[in-house]
PDB file of C-alpha atoms in Angstrom:
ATOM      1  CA  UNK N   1      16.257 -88.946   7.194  1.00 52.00           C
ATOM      2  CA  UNK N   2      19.436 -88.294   5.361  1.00 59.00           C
ATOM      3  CA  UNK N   3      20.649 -89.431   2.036  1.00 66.00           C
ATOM      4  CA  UNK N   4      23.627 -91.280   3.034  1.00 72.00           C
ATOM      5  CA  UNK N   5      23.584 -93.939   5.703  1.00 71.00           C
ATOM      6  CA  UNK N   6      24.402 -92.306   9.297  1.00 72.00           C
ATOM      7  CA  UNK N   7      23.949 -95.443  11.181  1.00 74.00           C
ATOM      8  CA  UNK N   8      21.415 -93.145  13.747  1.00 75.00           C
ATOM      9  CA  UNK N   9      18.339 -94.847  14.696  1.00 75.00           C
ATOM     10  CA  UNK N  10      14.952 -92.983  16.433  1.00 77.00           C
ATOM     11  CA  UNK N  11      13.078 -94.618  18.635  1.00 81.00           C
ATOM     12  CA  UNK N  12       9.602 -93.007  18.551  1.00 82.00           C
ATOM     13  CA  UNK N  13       7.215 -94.000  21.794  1.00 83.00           C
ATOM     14  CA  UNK N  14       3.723 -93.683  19.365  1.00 82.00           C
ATOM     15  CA  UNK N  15      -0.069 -95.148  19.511  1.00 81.00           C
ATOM     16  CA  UNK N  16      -0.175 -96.279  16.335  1.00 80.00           C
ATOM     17  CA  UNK N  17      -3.981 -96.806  16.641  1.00 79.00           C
ATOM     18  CA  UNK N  18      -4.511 -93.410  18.219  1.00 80.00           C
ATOM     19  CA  UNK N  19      -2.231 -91.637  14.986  1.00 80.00           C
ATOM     20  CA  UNK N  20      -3.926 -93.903  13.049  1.00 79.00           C
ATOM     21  CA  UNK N  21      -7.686 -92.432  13.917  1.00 79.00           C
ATOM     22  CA  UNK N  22      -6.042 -88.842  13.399  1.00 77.00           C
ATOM     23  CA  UNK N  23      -5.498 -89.574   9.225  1.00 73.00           C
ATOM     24  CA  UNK N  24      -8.327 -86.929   7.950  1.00 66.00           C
ATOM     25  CA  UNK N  25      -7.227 -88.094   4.488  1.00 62.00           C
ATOM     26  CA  UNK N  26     -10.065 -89.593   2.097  1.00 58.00           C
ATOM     27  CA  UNK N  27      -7.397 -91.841   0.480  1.00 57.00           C
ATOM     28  CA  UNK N  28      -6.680 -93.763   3.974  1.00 62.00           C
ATOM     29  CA  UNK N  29     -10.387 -94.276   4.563  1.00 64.00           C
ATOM     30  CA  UNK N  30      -9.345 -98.286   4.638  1.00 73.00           C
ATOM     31  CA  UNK N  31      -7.044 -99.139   8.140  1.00 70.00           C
ATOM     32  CA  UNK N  32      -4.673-101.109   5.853  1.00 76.00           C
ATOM     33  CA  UNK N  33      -3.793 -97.718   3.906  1.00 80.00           C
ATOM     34  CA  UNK N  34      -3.543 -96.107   7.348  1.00 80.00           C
ATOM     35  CA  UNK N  35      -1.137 -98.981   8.083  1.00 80.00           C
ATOM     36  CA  UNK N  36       0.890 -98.419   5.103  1.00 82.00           C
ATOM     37  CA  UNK N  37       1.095 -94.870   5.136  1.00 81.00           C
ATOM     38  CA  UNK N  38       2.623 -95.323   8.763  1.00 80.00           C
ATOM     39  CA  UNK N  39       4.711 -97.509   6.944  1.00 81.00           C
ATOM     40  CA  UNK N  40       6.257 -94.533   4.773  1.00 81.00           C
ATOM     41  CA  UNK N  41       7.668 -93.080   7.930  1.00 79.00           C
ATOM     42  CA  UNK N  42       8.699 -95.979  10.217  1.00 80.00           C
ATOM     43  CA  UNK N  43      10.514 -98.393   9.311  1.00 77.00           C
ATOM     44  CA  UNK N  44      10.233-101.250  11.958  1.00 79.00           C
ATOM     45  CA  UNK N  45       7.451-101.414  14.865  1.00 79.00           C
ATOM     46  CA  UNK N  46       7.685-102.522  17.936  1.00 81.00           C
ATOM     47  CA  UNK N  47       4.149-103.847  19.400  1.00 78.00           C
ATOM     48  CA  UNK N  48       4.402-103.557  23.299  1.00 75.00           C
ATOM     49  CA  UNK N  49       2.145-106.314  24.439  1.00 75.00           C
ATOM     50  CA  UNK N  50      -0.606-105.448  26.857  1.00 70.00           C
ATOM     51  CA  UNK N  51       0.485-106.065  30.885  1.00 68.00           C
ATOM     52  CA  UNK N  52      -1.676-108.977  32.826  1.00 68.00           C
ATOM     53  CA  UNK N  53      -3.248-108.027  35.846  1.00 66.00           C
ATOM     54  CA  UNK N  54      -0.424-110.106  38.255  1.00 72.00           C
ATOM     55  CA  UNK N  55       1.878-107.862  36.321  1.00 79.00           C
ATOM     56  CA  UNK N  56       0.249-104.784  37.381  1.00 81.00           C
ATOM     57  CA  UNK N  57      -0.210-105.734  41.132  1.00 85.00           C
ATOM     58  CA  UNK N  58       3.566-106.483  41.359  1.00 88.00           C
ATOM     59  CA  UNK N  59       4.232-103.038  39.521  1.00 89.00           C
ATOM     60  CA  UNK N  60       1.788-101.133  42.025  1.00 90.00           C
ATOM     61  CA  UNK N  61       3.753-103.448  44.852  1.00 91.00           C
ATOM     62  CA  UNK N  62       7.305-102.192  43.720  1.00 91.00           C
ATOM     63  CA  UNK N  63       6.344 -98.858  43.464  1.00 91.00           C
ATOM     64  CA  UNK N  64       4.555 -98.580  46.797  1.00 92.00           C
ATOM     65  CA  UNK N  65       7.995-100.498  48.271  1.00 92.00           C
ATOM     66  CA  UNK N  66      10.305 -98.289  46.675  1.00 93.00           C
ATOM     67  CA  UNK N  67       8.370 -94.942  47.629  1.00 92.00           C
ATOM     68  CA  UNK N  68       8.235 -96.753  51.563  1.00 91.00           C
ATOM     69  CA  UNK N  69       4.666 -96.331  50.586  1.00 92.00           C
ATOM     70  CA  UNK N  70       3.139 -98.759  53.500  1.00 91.00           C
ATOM     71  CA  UNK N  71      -0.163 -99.596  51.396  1.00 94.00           C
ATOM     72  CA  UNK N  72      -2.449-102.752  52.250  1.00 94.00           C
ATOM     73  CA  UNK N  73      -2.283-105.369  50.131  1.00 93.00           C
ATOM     74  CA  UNK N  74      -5.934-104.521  49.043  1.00 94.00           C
ATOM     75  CA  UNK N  75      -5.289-101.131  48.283  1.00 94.00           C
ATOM     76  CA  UNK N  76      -2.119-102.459  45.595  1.00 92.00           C
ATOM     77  CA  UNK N  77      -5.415-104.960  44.281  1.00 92.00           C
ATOM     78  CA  UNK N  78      -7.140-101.869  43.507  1.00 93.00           C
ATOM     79  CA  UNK N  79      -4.585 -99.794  41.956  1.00 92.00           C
ATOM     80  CA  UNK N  80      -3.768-102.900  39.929  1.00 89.00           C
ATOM     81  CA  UNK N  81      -7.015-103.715  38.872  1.00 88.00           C
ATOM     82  CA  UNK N  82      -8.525-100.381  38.038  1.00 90.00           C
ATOM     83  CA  UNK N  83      -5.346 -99.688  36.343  1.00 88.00           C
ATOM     84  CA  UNK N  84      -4.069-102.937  34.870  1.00 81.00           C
ATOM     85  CA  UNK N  85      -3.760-100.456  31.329  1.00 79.00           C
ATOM     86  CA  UNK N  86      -2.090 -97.456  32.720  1.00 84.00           C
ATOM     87  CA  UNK N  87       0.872 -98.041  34.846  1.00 87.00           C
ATOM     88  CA  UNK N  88       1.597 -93.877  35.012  1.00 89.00           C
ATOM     89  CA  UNK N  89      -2.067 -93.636  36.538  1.00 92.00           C
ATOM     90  CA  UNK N  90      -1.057 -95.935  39.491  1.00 92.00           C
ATOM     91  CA  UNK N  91       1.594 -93.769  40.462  1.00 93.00           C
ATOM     92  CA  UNK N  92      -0.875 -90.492  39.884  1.00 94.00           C
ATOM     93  CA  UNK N  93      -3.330 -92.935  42.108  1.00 94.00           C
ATOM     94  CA  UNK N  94      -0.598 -92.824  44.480  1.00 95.00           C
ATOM     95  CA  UNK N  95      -0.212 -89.490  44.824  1.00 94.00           C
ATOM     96  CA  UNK N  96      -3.978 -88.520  44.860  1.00 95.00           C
ATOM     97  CA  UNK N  97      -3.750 -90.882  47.764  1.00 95.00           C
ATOM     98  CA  UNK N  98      -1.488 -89.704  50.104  1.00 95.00           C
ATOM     99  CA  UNK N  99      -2.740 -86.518  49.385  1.00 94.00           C
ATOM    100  CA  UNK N 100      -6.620 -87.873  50.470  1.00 94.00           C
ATOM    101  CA  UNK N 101      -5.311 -89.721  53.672  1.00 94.00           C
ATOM    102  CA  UNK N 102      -4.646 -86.248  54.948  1.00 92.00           C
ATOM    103  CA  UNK N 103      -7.605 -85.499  54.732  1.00 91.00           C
ATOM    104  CA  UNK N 104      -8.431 -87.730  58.211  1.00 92.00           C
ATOM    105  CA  UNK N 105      -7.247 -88.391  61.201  1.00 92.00           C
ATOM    106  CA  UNK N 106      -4.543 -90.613  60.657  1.00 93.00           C
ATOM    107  CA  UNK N 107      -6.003 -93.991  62.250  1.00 94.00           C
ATOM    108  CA  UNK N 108      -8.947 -93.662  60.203  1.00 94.00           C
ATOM    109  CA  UNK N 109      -7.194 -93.003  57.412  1.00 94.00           C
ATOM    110  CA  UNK N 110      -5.083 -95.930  57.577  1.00 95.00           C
ATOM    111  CA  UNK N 111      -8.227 -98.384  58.511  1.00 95.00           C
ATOM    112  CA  UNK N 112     -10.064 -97.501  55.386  1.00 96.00           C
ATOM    113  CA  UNK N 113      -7.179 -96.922  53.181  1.00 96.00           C
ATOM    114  CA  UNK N 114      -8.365 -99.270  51.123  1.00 95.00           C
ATOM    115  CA  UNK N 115     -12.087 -98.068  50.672  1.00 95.00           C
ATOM    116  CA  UNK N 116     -10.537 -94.322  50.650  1.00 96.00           C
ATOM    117  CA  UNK N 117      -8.471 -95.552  47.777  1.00 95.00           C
ATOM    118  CA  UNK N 118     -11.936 -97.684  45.685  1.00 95.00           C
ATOM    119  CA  UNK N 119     -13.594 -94.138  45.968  1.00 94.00           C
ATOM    120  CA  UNK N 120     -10.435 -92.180  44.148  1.00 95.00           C
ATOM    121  CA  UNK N 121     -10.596 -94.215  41.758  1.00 95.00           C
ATOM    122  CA  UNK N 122     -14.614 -94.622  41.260  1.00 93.00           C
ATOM    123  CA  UNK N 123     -14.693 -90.243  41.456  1.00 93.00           C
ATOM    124  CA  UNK N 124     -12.292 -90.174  38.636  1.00 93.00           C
ATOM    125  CA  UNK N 125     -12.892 -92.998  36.405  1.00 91.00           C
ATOM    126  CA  UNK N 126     -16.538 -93.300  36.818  1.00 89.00           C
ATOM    127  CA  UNK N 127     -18.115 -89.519  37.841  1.00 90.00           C
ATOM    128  CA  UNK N 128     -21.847 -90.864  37.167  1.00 86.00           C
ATOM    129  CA  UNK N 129     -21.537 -94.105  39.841  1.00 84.00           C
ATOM    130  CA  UNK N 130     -19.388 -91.353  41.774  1.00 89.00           C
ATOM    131  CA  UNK N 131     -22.675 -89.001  42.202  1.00 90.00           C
ATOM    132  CA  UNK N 132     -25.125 -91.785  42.480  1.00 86.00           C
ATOM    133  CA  UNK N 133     -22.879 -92.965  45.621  1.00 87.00           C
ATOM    134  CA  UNK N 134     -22.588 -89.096  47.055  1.00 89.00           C
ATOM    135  CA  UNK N 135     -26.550 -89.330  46.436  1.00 88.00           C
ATOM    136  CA  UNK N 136     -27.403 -92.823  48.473  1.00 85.00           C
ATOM    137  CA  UNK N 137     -24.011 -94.239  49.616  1.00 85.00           C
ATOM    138  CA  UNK N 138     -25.492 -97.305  50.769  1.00 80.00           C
ATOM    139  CA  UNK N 139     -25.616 -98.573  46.631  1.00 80.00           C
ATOM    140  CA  UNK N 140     -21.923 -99.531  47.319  1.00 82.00           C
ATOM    141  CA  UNK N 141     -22.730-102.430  48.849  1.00 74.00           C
ATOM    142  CA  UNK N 142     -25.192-103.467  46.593  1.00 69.00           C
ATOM    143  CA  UNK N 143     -23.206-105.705  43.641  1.00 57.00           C
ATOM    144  CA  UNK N 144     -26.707-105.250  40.936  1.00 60.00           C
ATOM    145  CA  UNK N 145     -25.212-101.508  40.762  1.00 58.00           C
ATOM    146  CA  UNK N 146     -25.037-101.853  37.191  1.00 58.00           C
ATOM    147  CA  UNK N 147     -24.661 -99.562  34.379  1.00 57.00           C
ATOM    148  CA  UNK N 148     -24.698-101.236  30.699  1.00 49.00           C
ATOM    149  CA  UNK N 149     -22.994 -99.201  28.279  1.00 63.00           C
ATOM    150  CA  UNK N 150     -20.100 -99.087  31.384  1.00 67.00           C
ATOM    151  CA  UNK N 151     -18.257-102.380  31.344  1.00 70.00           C
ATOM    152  CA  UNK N 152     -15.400-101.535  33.087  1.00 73.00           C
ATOM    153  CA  UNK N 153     -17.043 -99.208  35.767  1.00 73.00           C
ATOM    154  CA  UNK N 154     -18.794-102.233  36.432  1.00 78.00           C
ATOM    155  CA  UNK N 155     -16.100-104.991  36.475  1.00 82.00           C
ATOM    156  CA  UNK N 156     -14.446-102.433  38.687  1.00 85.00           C
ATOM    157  CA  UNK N 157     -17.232-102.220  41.311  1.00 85.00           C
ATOM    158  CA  UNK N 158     -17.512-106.199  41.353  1.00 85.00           C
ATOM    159  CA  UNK N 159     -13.874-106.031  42.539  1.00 87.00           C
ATOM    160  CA  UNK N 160     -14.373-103.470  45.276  1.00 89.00           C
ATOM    161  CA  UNK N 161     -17.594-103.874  46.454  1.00 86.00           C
ATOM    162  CA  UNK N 162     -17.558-106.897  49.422  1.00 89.00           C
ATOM    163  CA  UNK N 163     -14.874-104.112  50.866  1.00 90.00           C
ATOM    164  CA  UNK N 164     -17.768-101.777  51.315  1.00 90.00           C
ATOM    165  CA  UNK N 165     -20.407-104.645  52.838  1.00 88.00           C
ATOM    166  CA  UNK N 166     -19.014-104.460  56.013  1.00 86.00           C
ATOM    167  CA  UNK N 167     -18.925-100.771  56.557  1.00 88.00           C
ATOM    168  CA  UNK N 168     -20.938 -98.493  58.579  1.00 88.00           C
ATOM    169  CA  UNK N 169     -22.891 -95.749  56.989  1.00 85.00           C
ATOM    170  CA  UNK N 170     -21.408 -93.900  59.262  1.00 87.00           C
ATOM    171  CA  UNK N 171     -17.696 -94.638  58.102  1.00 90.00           C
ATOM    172  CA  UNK N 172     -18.801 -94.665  54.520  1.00 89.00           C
ATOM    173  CA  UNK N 173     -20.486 -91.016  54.915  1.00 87.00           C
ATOM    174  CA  UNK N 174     -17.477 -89.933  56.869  1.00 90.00           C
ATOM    175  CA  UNK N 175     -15.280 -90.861  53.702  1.00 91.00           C
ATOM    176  CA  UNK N 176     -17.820 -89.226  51.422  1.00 89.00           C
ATOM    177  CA  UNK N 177     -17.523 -85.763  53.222  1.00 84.00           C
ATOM    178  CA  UNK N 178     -14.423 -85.660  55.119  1.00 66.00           C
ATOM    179  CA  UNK N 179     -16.697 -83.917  57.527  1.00 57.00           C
ATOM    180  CA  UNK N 180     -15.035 -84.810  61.078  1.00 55.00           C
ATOM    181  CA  UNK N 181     -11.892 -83.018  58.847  1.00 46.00           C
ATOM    182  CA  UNK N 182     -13.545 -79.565  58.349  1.00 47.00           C
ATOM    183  CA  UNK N 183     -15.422 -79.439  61.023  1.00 49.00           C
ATOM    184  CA  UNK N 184     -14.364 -79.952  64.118  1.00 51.00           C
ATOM    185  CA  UNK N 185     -11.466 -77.261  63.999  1.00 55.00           C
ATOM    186  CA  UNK N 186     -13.698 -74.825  63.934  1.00 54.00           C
ATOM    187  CA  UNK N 187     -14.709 -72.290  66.414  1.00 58.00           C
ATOM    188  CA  UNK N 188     -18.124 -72.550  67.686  1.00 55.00           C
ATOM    189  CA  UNK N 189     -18.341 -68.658  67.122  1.00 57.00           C
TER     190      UNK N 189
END
């Protein structure tokens, strides 16, 4: 940035396809003049290649280790899988979990951990298979669920649905509703 030769190097963390969309200019209409208008500001780049899956799993296993995190090896498959992009949304996963688990006794909560955790992730990632399952709950077990402009909300639901096969509606509407949580506190007056 400075005439003279400091020897000081910035790293700068950047999407370069995300910055790239941002260029409003006419002139970089083409993504090769994107590219080397990029060019006019950095110097070298650094493509971080994208994490396999088996990376991901052992990245949601370390983190659940180091956090003493006791999580089923199913629930990690999850996290890994829905995630296999986003390693700061596993550890937000995480959180939202523990957070959940509370919501239930803590037996139950550690039985169905794993189907507790499928359900985070489906009510954030994928809102529309989210309210079809609040609507008829029993469409988790049923692997045509199928949405076509939603590849990965489906991929996701191949992965997670034989978890759900064996479960009662009972459990399943008990993890919907957390009612046994809010209701049986209360006074009957």
């Amino acid at each position: 940035l400075a005439p003279t030769n400091k020897n000081v190097i910035f790293v700068i963390p950047v999407d370069d396809g995300a910055l790239k969309k941002n260029f409003k200019n006419d002139s970089c209409s083409e993504d090769k003049d994107k590219e080397e208008f990029l060019r006019k500001f950095f110097n070298m780049v650094i493509r971080i290649k994208p994490y396999a899956e088996m990376d991901m799993f052992e990245f949601a296993k370390n983190v659940a280790v180091e956090n003493k995190m006791n999580f089923k090896p199913e629930t990690l498959y999850f996290a890994s899988s829905a995630y296999s992009k986003n390693p700061r949304r596993i550890i937000q996963l995480y959180n939202n979990l523990e957070a959940e688990k509370l919501n239930y006794e803590e037996s139950f909560a550690k039985a169905y951990e794993s189907q507790i955790c499928a359900l985070l992730i489906i009510r954030e990632d994928y809102p529309d298979y989210y309210l079809q399952i609040l609507r008829r709950p029993q469409i988790l077990r049923n692997e045509n669920l199928r949405d076509l402009k939603n590849v990965e909300g489906n991929r996701f639901l191949r992965i997670v649905s034989p978890s759900f096969k064996t479960l009662s509606l009972e459990v399943l509407s008990k993890i919907l509703s957390n009612t046994e949580a809010y209701f049986t506190s209360l006074d009957a007056d």
